[in-house]
mmCIF file of C-alpha atoms in Angstrom:
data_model
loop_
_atom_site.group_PDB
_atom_site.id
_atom_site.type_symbol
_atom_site.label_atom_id
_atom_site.label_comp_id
_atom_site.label_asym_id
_atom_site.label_seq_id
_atom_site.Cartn_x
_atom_site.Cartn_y
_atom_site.Cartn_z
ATOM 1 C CA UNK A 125 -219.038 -36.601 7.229
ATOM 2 C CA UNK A 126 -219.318 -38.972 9.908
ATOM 3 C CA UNK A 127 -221.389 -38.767 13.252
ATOM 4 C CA UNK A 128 -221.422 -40.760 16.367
ATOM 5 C CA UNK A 129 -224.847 -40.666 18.448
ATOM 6 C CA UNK A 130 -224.633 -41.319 22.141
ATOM 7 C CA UNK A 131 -228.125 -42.987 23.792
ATOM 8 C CA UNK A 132 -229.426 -44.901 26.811
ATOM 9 C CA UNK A 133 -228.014 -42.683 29.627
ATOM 10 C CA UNK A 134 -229.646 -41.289 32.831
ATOM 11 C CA UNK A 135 -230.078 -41.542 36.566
ATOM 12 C CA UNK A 136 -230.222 -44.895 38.111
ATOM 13 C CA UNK A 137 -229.672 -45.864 41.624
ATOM 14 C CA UNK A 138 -226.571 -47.709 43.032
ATOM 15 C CA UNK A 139 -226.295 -51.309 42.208
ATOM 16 C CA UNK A 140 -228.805 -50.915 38.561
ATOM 17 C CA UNK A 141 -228.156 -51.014 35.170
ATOM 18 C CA UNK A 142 -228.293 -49.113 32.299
ATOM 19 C CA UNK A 143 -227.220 -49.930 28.393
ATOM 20 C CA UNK A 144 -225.977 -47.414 26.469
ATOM 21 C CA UNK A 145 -225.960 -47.026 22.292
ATOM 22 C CA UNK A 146 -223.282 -45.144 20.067
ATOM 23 C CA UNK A 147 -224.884 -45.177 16.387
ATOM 24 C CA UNK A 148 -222.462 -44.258 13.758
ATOM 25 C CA UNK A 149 -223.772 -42.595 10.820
ATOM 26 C CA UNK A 150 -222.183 -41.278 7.576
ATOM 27 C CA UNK A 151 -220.512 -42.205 4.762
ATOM 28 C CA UNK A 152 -218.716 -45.440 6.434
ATOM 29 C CA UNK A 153 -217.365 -48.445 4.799
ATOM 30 C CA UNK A 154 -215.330 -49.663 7.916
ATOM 31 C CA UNK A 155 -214.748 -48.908 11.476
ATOM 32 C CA UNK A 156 -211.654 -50.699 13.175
ATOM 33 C CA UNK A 157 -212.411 -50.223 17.072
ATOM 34 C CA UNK A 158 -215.369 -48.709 18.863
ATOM 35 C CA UNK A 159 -214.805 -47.762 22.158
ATOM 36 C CA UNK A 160 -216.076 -46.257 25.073
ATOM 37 C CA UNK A 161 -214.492 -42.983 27.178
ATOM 38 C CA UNK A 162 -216.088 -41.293 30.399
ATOM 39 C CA UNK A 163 -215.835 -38.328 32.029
ATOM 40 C CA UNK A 164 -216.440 -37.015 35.192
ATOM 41 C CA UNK A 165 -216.836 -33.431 36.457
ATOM 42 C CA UNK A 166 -213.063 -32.220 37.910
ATOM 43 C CA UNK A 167 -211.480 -34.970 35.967
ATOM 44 C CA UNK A 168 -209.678 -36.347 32.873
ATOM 45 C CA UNK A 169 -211.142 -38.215 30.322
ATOM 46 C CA UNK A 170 -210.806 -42.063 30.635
ATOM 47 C CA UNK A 171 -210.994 -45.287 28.868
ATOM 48 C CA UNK A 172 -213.719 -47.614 29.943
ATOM 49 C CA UNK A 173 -214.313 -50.410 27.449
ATOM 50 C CA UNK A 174 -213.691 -51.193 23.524
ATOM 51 C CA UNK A 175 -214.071 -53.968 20.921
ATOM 52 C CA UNK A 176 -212.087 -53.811 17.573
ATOM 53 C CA UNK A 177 -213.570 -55.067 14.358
ATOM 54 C CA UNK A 178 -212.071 -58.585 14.987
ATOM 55 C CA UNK A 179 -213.759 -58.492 18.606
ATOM 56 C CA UNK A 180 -211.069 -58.395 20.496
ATOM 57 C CA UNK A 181 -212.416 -56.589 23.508
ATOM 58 C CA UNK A 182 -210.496 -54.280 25.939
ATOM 59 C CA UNK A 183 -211.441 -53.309 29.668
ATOM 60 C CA UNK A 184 -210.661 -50.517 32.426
ATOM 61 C CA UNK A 185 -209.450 -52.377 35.411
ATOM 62 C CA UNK A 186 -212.727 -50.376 37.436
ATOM 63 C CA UNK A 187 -215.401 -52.103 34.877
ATOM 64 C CA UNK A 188 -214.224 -55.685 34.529
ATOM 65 C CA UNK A 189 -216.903 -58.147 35.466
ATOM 66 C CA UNK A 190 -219.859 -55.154 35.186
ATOM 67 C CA UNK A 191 -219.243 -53.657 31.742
ATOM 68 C CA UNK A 192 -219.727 -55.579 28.724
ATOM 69 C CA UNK A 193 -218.986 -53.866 25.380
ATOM 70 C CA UNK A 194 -220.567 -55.426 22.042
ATOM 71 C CA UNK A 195 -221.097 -54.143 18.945
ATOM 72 C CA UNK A 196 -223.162 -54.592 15.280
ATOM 73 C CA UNK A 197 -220.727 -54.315 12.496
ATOM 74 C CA UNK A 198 -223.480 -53.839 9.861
ATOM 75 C CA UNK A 199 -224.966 -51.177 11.640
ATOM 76 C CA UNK A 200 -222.055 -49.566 12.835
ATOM 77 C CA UNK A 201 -223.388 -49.490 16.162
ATOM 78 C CA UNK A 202 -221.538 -49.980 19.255
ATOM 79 C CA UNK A 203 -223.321 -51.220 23.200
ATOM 80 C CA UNK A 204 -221.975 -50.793 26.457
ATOM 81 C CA UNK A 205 -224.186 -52.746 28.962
ATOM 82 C CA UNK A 206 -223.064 -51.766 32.328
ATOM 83 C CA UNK A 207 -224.465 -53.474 35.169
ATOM 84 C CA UNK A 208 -223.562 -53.423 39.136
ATOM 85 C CA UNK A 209 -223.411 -49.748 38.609
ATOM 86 C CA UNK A 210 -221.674 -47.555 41.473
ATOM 87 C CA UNK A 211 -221.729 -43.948 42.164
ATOM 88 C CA UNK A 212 -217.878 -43.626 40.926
ATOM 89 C CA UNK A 213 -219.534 -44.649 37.461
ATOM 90 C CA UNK A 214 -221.280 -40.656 37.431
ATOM 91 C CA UNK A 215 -219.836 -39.091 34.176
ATOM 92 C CA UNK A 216 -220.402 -38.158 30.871
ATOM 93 C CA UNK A 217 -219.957 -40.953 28.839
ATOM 94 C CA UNK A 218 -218.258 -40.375 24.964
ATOM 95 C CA UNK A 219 -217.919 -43.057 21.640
ATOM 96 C CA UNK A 220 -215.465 -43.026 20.334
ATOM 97 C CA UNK A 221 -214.582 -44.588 16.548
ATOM 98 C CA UNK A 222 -211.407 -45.064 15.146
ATOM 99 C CA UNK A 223 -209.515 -46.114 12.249
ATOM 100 C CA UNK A 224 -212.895 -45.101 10.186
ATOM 101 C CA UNK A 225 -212.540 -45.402 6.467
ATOM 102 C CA UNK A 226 -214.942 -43.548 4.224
ATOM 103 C CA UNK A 227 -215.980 -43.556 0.905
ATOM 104 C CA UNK A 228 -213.554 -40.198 0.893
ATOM 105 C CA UNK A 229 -210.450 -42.285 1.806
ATOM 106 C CA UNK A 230 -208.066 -41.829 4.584
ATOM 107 C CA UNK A 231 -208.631 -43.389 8.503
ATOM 108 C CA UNK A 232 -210.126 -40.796 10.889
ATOM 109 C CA UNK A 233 -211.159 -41.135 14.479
ATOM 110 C CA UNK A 234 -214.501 -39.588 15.520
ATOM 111 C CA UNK A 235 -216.455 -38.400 18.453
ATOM 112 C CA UNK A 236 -219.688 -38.541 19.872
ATOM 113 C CA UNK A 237 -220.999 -35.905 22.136
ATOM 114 C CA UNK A 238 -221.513 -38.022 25.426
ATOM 115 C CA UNK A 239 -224.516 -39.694 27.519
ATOM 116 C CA UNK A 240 -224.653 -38.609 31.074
ATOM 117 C CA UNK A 241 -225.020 -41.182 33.706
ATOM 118 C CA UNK A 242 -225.781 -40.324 37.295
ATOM 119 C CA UNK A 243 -225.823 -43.435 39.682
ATOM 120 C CA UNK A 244 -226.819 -42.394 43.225
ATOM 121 C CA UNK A 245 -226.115 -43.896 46.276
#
């Protein structure tokens, strides 16, 4: 029905950047926030950034000043460019939509499978 793409991760060294893509695809007519999730190995699942369809952004106290989260509404695509990366940044990084409407009807929220990121010292 509706799938989320993750891109752009991989290993960069301590103090690089890297920008990473969620693509949603599917039978969309809206999307009310796009955000961004991470997770490292041992731990939970946490937010890192989002922007809702009136781009109002949110941030994760660890990111603000080297994440920036954007977003194309007509391509239902979502950004997160993270820059000043640290080695606390390693983790599987997840999209996250929510408040989709489809063609279907209803609001869902949907999943992507992740983008690892490895940032070594």
């Amino acid at each position: 029905q509706v799938q989320l793409v993750e891109s752009g991760g991989g290993l960069v060294q301590a103090g690089g950047s890297l920008r990473l893509s969620c693509a949603a695809s599917g039978s969309i007519l809206s999307i009310n926030t796009m955000a961004w999730y991470r997770q490292a190995p041992g731990k939970q699942r946490e937010f890192v950034a989002s922007m809702t369809s009136s781009l109002t952004t949110k941030y994760a106290d660890s990111v603000k000043g080297r994440f920036t989260v954007s977003r194309d509404t007509g391509k239902n695509t979502a950004y997160l460019q993270m820059n000043s990366l640290k080695p606390e940044d390693t983790a599987v990084y997840l999209c996250n939509a929510a408040g989709v409407r489809t063609r279907y009807g209803g609001r869902s929220d949907f999943w992507g499978q992740g983008t690892q990121v490895v940032v070594s010292s």
